[in-house]
PDB file of C-alpha atoms in Angstrom:
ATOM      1  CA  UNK A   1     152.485 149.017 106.497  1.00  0.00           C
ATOM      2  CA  UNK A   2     155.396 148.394 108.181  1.00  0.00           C
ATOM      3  CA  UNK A   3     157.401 151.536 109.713  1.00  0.00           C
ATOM      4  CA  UNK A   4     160.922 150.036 110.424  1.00  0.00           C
ATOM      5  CA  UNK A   5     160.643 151.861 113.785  1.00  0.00           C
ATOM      6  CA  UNK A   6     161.096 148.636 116.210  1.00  0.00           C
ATOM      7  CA  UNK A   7     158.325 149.939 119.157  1.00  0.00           C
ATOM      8  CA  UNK A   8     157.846 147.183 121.495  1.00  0.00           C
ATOM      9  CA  UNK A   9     154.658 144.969 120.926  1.00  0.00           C
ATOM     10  CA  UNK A  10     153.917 146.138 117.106  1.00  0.00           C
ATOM     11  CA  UNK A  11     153.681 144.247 113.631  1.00  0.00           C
ATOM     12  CA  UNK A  12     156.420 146.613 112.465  1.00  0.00           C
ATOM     13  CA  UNK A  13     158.339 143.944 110.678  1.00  0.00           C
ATOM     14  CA  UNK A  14     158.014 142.381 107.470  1.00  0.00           C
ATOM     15  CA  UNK A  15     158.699 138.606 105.478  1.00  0.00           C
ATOM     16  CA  UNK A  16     159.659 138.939 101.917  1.00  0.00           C
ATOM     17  CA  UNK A  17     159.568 135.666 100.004  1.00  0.00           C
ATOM     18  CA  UNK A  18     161.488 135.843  96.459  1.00  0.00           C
ATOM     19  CA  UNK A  19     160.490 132.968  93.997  1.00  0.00           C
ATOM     20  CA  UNK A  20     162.049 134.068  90.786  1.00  0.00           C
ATOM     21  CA  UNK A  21     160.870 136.793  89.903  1.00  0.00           C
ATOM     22  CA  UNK A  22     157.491 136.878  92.193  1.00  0.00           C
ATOM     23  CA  UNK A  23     157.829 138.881  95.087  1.00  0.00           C
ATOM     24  CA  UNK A  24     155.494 139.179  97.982  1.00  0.00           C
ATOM     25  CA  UNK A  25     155.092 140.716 101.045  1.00  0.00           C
ATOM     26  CA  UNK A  26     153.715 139.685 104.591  1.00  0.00           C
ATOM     27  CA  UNK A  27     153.067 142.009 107.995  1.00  0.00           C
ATOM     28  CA  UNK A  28     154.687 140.673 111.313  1.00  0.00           C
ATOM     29  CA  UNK A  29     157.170 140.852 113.930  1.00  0.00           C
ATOM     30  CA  UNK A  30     160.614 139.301 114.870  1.00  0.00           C
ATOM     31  CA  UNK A  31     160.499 140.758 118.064  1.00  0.00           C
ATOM     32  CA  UNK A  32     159.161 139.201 121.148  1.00  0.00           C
ATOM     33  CA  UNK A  33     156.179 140.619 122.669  1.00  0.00           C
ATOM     34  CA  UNK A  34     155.979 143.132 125.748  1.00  0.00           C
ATOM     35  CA  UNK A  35     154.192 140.044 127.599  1.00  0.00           C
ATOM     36  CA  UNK A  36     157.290 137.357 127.386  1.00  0.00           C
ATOM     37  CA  UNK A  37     160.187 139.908 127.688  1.00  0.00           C
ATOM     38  CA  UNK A  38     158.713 141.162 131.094  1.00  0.00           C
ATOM     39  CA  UNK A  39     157.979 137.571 131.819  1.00  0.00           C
ATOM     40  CA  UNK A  40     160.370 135.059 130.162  1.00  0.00           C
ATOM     41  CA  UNK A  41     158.834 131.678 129.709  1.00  0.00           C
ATOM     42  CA  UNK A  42     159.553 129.240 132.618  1.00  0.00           C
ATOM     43  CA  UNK A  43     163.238 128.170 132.626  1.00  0.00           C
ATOM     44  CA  UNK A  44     164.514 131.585 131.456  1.00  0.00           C
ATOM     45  CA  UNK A  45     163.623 133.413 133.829  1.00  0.00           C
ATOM     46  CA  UNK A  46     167.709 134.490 134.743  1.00  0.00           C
ATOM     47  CA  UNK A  47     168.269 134.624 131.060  1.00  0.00           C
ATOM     48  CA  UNK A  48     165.698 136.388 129.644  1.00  0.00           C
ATOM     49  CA  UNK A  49     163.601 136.634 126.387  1.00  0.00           C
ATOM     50  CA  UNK A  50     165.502 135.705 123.206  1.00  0.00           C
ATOM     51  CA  UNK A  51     165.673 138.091 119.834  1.00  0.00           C
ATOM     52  CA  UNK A  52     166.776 136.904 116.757  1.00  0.00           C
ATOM     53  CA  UNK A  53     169.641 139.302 115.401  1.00  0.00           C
ATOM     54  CA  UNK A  54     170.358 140.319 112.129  1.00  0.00           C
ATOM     55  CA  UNK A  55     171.778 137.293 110.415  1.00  0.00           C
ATOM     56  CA  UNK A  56     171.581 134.567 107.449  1.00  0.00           C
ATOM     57  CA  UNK A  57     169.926 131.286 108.863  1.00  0.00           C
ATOM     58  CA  UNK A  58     168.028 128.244 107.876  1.00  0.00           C
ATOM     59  CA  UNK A  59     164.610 127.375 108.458  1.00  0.00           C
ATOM     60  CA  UNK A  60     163.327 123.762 108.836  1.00  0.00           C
ATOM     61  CA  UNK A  61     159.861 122.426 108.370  1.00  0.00           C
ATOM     62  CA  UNK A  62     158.802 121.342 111.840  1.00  0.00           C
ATOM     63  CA  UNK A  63     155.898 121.980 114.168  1.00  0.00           C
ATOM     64  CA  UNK A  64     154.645 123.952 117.116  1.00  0.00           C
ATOM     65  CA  UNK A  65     151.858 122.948 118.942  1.00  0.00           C
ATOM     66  CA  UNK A  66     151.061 120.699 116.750  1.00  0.00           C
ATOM     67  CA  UNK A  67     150.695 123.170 113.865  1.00  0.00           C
ATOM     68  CA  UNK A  68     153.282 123.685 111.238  1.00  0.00           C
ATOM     69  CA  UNK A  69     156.069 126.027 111.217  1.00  0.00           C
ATOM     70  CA  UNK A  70     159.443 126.891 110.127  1.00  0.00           C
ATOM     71  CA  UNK A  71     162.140 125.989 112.776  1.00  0.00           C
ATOM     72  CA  UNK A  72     165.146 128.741 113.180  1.00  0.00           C
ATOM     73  CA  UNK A  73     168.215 126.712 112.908  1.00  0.00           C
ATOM     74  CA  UNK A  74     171.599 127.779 114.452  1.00  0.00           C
ATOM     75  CA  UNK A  75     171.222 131.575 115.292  1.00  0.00           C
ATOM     76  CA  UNK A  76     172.442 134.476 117.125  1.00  0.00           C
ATOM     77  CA  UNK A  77     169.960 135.914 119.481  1.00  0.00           C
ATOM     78  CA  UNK A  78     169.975 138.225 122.165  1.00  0.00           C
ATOM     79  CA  UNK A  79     168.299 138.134 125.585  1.00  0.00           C
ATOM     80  CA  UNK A  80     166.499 140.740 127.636  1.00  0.00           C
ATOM     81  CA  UNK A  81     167.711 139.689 131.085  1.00  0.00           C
ATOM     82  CA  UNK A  82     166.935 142.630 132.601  1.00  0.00           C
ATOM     83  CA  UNK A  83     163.245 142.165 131.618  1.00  0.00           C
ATOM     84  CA  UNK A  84     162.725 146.367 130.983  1.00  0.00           C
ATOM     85  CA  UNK A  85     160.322 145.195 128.090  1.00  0.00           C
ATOM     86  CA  UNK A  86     163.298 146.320 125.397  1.00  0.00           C
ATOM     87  CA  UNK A  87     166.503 145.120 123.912  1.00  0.00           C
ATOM     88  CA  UNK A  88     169.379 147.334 124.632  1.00  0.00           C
ATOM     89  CA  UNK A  89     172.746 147.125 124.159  1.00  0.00           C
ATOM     90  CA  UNK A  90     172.987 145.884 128.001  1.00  0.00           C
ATOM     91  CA  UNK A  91     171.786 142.438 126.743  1.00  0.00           C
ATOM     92  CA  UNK A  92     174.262 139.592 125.329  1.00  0.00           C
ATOM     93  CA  UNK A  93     174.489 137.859 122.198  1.00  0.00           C
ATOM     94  CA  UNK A  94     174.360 133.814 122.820  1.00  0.00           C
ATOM     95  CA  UNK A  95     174.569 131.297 119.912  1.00  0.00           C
ATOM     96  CA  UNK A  96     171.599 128.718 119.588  1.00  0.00           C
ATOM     97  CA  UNK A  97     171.094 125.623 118.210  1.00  0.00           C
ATOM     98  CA  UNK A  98     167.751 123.997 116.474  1.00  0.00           C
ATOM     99  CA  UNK A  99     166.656 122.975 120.139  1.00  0.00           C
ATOM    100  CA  UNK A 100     166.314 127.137 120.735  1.00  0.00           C
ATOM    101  CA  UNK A 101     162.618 126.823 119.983  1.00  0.00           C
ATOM    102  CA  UNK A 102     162.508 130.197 117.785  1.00  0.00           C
ATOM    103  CA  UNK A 103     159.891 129.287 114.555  1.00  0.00           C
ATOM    104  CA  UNK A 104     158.651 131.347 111.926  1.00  0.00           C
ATOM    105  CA  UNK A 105     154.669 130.720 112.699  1.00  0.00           C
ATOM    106  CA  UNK A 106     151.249 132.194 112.518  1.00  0.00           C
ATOM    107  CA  UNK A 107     150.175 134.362 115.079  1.00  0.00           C
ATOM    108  CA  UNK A 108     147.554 132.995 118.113  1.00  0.00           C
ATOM    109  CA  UNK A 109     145.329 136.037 119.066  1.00  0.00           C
ATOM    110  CA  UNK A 110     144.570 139.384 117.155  1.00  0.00           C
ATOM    111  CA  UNK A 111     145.797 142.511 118.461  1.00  0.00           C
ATOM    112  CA  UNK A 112     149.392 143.359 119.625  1.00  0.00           C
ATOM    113  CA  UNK A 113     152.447 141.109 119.629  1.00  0.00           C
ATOM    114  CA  UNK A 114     152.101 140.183 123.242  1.00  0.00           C
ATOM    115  CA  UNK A 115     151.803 136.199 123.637  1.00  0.00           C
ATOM    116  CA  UNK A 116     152.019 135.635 119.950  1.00  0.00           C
ATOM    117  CA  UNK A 117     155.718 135.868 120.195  1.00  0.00           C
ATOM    118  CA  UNK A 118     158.109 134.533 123.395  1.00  0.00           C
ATOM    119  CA  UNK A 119     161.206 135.143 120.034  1.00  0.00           C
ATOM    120  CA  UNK A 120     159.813 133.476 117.139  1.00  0.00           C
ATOM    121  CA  UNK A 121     159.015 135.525 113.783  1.00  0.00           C
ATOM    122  CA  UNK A 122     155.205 136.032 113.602  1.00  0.00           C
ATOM    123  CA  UNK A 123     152.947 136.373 110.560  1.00  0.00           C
ATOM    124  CA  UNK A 124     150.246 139.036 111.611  1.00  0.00           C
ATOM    125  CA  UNK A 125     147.910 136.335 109.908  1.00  0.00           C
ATOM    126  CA  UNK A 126     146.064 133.664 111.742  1.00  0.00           C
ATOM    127  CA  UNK A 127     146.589 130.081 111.531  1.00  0.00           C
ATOM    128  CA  UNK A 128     143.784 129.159 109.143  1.00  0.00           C
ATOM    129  CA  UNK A 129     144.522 132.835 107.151  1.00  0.00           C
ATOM    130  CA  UNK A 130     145.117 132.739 103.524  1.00  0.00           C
ATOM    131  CA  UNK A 131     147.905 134.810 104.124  1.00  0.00           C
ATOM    132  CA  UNK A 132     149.719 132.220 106.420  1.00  0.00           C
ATOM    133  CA  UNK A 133     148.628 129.183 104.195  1.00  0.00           C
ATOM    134  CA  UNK A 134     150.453 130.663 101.108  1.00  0.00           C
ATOM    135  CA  UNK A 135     153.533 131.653 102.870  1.00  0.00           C
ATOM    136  CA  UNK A 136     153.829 128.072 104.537  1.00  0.00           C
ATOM    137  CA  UNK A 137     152.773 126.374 101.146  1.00  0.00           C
ATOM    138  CA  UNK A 138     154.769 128.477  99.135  1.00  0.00           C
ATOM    139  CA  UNK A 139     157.763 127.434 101.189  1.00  0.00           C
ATOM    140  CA  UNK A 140     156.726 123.923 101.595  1.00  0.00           C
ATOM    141  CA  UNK A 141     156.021 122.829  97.782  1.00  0.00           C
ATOM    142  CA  UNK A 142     159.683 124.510  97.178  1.00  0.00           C
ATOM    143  CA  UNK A 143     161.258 120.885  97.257  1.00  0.00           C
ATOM    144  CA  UNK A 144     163.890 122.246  99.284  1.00  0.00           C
ATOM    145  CA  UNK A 145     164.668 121.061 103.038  1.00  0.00           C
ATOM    146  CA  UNK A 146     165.986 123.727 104.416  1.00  0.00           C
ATOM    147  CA  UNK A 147     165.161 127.366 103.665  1.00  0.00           C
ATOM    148  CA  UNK A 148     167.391 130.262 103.689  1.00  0.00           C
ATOM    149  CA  UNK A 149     166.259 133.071 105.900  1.00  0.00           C
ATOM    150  CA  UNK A 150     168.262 136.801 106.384  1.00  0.00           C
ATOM    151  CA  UNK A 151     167.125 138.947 108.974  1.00  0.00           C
ATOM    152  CA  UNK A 152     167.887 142.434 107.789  1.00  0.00           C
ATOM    153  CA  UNK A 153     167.283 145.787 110.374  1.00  0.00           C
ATOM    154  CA  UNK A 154     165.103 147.985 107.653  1.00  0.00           C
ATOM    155  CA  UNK A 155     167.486 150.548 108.696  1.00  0.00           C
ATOM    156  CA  UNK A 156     169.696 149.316 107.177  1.00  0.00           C
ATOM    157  CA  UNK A 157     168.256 148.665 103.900  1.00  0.00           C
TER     158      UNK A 157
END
């Protein structure tokens, strides 16, 4: 499914969750959609739209909107100030901290990235999904607090 080719607004991405020796594999995006980096949420609007770059992180159970989620703990990410609708090397590369508000969640509406996304990781699976409720509960019944999460460019896989 995925094709590793980063075009603005696609599920192009993938999560891989490794429990032993159980693999599986979920369609999404860790890119923002075309929406929010033209139009960075209120607040950001002299920043920009946040990315996450390639990295190891944590993720924390938490919620968003009420519904649960993974939180992105400390990060790098970088933002599209210039609001062209792409990340170039133009934009910088800012540390966050667990008050960023980049989650790993479900997506809102079907179709392109577009709202579903303002930075966080998106499951191309809807909140009450199968697919979302056995990557959540797969993660949640680990025991574990925090989760370990790499962010790997498929290019460079």
């Amino acid at each position: 499914f995925p094709s590793h080719d980063n075009r603005a607004n696609e599920w192009n991405d993938c999560f891989v969750l490794i429990k032993g020796n159980e693999t599986k594999v979920y369609q999404g995006s860790v890119d923002p959609g075309t929406y929010w980096m033209k139009k960075p949420m209120p607040g950001l609007e002299k920043r920009g739209t946040a990315r996450q770059e390639p990295q190891l992180m944590n993720l924390v159970f938490a919620a968003i909107k009420g519904k649960p989620a993974l939180l992105v703990e400390s990060l790098l990410i970088k933002r599209g100030s210039n609001r062209n609708g792409i990340h170039d090397d133009s934009d910088r590369i800012e540390k966050a901290d667990r008050s960023n508000g980049i989650f790993i969640h479900a997506m809102y509406t079907d179709g392109k990235v577009e709202r579903n996304s303002a930075g966080c990781g998106v499951l191309k699976a809807q909140w009450n999904s199968r697919e979302w409720k056995e990557f959540y509960d797969t993660l949640s019944k680990s025991g574990q607090a925090k989760i370990k999460y790499a962010l790997i460019e498929g290019r460079n896989l």
